[in-house]
Tab-separated table of C-alpha atoms in Angstrom:
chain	number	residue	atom	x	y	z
A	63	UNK	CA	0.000	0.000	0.000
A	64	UNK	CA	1.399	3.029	-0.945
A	65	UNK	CA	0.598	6.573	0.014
A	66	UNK	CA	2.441	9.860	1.420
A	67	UNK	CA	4.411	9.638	4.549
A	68	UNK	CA	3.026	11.775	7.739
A	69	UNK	CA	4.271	14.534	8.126
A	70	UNK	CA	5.582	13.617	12.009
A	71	UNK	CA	7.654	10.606	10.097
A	72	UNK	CA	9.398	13.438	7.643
A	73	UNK	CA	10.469	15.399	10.575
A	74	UNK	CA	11.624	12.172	12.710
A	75	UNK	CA	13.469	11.068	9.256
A	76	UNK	CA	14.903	14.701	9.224
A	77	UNK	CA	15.998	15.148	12.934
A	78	UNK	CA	19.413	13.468	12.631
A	79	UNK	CA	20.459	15.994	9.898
A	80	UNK	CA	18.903	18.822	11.874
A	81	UNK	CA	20.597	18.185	15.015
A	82	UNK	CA	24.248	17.705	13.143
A	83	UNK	CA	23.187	21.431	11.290
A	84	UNK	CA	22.709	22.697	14.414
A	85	UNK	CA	25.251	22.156	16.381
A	86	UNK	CA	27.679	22.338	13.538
A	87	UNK	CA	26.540	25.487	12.151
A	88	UNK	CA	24.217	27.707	14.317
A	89	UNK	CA	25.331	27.013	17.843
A	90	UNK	CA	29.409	28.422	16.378
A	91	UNK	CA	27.729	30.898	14.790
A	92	UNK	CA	25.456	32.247	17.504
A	93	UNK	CA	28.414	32.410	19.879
A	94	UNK	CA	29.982	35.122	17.166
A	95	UNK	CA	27.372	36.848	17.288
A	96	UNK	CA	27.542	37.358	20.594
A	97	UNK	CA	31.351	38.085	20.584
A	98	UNK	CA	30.220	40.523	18.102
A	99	UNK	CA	27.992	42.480	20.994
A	100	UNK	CA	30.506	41.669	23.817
A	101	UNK	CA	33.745	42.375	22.482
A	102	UNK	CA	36.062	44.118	23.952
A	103	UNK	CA	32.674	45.721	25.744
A	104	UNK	CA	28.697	44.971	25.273
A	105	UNK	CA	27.343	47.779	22.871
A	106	UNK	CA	27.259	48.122	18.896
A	107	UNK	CA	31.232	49.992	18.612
A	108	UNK	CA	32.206	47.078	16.590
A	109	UNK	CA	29.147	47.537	14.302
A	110	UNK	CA	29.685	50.955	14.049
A	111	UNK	CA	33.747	50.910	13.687
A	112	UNK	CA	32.892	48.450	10.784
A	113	UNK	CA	30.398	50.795	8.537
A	114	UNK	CA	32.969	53.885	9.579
A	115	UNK	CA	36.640	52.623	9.671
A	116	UNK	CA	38.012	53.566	6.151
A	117	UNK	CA	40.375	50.027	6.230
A	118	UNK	CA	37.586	47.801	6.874
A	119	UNK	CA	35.180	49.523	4.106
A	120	UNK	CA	37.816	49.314	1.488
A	121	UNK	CA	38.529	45.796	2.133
A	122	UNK	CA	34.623	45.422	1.262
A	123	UNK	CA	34.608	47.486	-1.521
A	124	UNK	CA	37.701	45.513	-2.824
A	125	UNK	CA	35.842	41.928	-2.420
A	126	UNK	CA	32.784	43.513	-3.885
A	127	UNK	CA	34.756	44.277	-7.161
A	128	UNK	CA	37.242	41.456	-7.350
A	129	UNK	CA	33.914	38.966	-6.634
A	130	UNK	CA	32.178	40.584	-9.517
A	131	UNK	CA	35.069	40.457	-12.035
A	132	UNK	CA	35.690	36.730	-11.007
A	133	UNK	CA	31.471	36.152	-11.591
A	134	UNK	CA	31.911	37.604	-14.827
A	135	UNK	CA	35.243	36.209	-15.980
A	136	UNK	CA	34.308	32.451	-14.634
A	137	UNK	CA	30.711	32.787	-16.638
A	138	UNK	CA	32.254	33.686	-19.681
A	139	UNK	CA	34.934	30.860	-19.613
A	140	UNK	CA	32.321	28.622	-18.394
A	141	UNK	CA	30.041	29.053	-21.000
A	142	UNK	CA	32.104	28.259	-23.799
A	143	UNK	CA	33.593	25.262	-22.148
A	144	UNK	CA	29.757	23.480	-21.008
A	145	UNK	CA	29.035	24.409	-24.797
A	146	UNK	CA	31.660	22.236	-26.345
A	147	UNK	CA	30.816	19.822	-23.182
A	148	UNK	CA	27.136	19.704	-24.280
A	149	UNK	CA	27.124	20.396	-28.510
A	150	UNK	CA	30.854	19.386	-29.123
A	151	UNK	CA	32.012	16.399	-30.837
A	152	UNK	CA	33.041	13.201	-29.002
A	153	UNK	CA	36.326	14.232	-29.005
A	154	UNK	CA	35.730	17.725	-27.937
A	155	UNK	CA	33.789	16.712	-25.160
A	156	UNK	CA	36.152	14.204	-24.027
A	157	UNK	CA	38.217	16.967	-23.687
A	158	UNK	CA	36.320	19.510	-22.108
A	159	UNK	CA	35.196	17.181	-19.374
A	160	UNK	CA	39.027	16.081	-18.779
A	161	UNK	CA	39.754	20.023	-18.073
A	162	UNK	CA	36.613	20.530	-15.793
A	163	UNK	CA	37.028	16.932	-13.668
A	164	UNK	CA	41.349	17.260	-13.213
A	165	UNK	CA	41.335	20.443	-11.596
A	166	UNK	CA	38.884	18.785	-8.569
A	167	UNK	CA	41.837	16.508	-8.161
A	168	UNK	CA	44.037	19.406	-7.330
A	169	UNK	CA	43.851	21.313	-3.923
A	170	UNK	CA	43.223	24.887	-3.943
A	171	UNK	CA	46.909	24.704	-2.144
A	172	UNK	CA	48.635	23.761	-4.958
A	173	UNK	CA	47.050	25.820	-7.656
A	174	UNK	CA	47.361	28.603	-5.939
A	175	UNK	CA	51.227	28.174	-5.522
A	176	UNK	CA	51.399	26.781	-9.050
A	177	UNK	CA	50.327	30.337	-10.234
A	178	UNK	CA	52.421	31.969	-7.968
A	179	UNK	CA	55.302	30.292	-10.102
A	180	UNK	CA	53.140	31.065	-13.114
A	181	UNK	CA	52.785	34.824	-12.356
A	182	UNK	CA	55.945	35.637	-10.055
A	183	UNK	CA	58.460	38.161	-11.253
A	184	UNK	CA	60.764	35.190	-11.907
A	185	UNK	CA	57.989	32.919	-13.165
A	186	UNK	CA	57.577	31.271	-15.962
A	187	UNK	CA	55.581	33.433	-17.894
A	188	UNK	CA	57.903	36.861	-17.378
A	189	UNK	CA	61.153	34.365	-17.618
A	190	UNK	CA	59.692	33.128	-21.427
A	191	UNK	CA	58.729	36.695	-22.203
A	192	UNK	CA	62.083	38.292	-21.251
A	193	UNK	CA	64.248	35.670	-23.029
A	194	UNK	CA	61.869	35.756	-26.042
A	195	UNK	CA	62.896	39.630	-25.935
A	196	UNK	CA	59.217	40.402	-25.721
A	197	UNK	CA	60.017	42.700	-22.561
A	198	UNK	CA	62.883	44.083	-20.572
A	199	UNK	CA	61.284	44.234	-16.972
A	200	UNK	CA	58.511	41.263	-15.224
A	201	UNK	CA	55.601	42.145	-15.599
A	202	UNK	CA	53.327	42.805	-12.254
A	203	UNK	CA	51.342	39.435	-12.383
A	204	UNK	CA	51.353	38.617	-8.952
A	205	UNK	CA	50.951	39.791	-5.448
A	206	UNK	CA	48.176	42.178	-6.859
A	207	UNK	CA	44.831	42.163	-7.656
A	208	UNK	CA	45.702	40.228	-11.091
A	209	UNK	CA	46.896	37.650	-9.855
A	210	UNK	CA	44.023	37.213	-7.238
A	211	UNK	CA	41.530	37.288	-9.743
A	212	UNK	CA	43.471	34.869	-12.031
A	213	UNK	CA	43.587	32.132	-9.224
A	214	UNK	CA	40.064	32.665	-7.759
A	215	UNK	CA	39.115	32.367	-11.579
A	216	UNK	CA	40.945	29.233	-12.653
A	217	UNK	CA	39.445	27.975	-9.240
A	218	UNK	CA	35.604	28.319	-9.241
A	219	UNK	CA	35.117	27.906	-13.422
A	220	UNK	CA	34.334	24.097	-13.026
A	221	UNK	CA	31.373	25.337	-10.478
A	222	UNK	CA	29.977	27.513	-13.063
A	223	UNK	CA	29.740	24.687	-15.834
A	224	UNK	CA	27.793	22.378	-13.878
A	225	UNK	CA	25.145	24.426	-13.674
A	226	UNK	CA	25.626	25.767	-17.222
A	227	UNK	CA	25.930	22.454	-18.860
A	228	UNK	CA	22.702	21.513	-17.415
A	229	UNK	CA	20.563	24.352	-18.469
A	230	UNK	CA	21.677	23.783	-21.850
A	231	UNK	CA	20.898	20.057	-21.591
A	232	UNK	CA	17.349	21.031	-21.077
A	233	UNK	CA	16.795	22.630	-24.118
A	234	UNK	CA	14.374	21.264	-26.635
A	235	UNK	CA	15.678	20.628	-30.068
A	236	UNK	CA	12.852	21.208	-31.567
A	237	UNK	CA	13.010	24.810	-31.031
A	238	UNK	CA	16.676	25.758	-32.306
A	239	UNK	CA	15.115	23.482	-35.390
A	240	UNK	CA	11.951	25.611	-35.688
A	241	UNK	CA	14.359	28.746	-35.482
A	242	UNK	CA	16.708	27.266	-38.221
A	243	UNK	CA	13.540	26.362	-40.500
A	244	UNK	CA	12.184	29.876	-39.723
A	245	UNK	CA	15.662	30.933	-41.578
A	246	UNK	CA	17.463	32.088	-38.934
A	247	UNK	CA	21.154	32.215	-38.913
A	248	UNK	CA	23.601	30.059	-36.622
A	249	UNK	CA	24.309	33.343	-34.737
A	250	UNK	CA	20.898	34.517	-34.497
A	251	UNK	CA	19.896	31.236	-33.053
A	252	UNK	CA	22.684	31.197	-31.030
A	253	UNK	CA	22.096	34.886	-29.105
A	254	UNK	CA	18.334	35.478	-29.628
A	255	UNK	CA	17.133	31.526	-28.901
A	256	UNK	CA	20.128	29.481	-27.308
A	257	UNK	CA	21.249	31.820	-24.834
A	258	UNK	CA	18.374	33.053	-23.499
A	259	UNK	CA	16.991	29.231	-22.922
A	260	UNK	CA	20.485	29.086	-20.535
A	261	UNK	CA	19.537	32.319	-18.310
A	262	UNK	CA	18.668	29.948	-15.709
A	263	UNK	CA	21.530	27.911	-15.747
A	264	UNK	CA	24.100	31.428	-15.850
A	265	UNK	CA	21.673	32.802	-12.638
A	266	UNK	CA	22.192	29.837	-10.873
A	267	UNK	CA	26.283	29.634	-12.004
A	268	UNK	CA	26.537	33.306	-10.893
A	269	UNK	CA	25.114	32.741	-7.551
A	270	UNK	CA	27.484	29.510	-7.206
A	271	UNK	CA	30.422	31.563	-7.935
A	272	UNK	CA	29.702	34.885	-6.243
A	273	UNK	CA	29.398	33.156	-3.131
A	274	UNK	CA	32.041	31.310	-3.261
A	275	UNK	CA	33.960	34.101	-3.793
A	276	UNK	CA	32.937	36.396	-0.982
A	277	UNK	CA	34.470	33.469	1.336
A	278	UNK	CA	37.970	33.200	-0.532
A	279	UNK	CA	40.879	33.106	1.699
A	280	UNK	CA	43.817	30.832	0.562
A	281	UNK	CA	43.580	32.071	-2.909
A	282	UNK	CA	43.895	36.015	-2.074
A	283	UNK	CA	46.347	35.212	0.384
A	284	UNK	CA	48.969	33.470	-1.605
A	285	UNK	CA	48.711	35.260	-4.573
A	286	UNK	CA	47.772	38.826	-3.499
A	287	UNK	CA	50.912	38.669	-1.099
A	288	UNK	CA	49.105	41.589	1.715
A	289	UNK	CA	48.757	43.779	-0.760
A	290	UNK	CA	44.908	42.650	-1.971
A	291	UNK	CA	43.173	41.519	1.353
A	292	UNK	CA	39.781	40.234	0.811
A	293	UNK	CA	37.240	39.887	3.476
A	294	UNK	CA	37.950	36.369	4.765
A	295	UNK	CA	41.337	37.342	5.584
A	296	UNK	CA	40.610	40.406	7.296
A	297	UNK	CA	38.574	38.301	9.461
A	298	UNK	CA	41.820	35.990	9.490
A	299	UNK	CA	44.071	39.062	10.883
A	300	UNK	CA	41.634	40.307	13.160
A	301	UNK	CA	41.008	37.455	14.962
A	302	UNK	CA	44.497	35.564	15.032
A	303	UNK	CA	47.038	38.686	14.828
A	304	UNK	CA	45.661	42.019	15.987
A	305	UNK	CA	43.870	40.554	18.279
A	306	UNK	CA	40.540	41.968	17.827
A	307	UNK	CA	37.325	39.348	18.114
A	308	UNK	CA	34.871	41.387	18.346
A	309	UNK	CA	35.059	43.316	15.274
A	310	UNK	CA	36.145	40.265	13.293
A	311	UNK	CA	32.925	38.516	14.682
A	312	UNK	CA	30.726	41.256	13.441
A	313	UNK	CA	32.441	41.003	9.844
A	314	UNK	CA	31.831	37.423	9.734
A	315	UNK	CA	27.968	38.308	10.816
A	316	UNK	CA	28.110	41.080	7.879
A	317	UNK	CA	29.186	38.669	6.050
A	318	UNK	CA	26.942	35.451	6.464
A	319	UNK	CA	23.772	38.469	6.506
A	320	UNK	CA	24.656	39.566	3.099
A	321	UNK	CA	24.770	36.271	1.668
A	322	UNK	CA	21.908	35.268	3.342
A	323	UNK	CA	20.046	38.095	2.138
A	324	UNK	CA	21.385	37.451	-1.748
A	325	UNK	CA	20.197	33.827	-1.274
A	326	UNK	CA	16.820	35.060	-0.038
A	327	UNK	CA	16.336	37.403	-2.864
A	328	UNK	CA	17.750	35.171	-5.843
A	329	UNK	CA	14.574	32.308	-4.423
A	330	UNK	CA	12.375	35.230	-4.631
A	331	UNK	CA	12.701	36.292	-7.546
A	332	UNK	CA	13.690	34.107	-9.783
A	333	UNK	CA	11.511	31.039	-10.683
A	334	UNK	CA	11.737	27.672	-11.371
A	335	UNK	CA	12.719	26.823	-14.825
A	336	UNK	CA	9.480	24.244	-14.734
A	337	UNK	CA	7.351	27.168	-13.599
A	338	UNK	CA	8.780	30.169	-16.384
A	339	UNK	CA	6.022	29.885	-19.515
């Protein structure tokens, strides 16, 4: 006999999962909350030294912008690889899933030291381009915002084709078929029929990515060398070598509001791709 389960089973089922969530996740997080309120005193001065210190603002401006550059780059690579991973030939997609599947295999250690020696002023890159006479001095590739973006980049693009790869799945042949029988040309398909088909798939990439970013610490780190400090690791300095936990703790509540809010907002608005028609 079949049927739906009561609700009271669903919640029993769920309870485990619930419990691990909350003590893994909300009971830390509550307790920087309150370090947020309590120190070095109870009051709001670490809210308020937060929205008015000049450091701590430009360290959130600077995320803002390096976060949206890396959205934007990562989509754009994305896009062409989960094309030739979707409408490619066998070959092509053989390869294009071997270059989104190796770089999981890697830690975000390693790649971010292997551009390091990529980028350096000694690096490969400047080292080719000064033998090949191509320039006299390095080039500024790393320790900088450049390099930041390059790593965080190379990092998050497999998250954006997933996403990508399966909007584009989704789409009915039939349609790109009507469009080509309606005389449409390969481009005009492409902009005006294909793409727009994918919006939910380059929504849902974006979000993947943005997020992802706002929480980058390793990356920036390494390959921004002090000079391009992201969010994360002002939290990281704050808390481990100024010391000062209770502004650090209201970052980190900044923080996790903000993305909560852009979460919030993204379900809101946006719909279901079963539910757009």
């Amino acid at each position: 006999m079949t049927g739906k389960w009561p609700t009271s089973r669903k919640i029993l089922l769920l309870a485990p999962l619930l419990l691990f969530l909350g003590l893994a996740y909300v009971v830390p997080f509550l307790g920087v909350v309150r370090w947020s309120f309590t120190l070095p005193e109870p009051g709001l001065g670490q809210y308020h030294a937060l929205f008015t210190d000049p450091l701590v603002q430009s360290v959130f401006f600077r995320t803002l912008r390096i976060c949206l550059i890396v959205t934007a780059a990562s989509l754009t690579m994305a896009y062409a690889i989960a094309y030739v991973w979707v409408r490619g030939s066998s070959v092509q997609r053989m390869l294009a899933e071997f270059c989104i599947l190796v770089p999981f295999w890697i830690s975000v250690l390693t790649r971010a030291f292997g551009w390091l020696a990529m980028l350096s002023n000694r690096g490969l890159i400047n080292t080719w381009l000064q033998s090949a006479g191509i320039i006299t001095e390095p080039l500024a590739l790393a320790r900088n915002e450049f390099g930041v973006i390059v790593g965080m980049t190379h990092f998050l693009i497999p998250f954006a084709v997933f996403p990508i790869a399966s909007a584009m799945r989704s789409i009915d042949e039939r349609v790109l078929l009507a469009a080509r029988g309606m005389g449409a040309s390969r481009t005009r398909i492409f902009w005006t029929v294909f793409v727009p088909l994918t919006y939910g798939g380059l929504i849902g990439a974006a979000l993947i990515v943005f997020v992802f970013a706002l929480g980058f610490f390793v990356t920036p780190a390494i390959l921004g060398g002090g000079r391009s400090v992201m969010v994360a690791e002002l939290v990281y300095l704050r808390i481990f070598q100024s010391p000062d936990w209770g502004l650090g703790a209201a970052i980190s509540v900044v923080l996790v509001v903000f993305i909560g809010i852009l979460l919030a907002l993204m379900r809101r608005f946006i719909k279901p791709a079963h539910l757009v028609g």
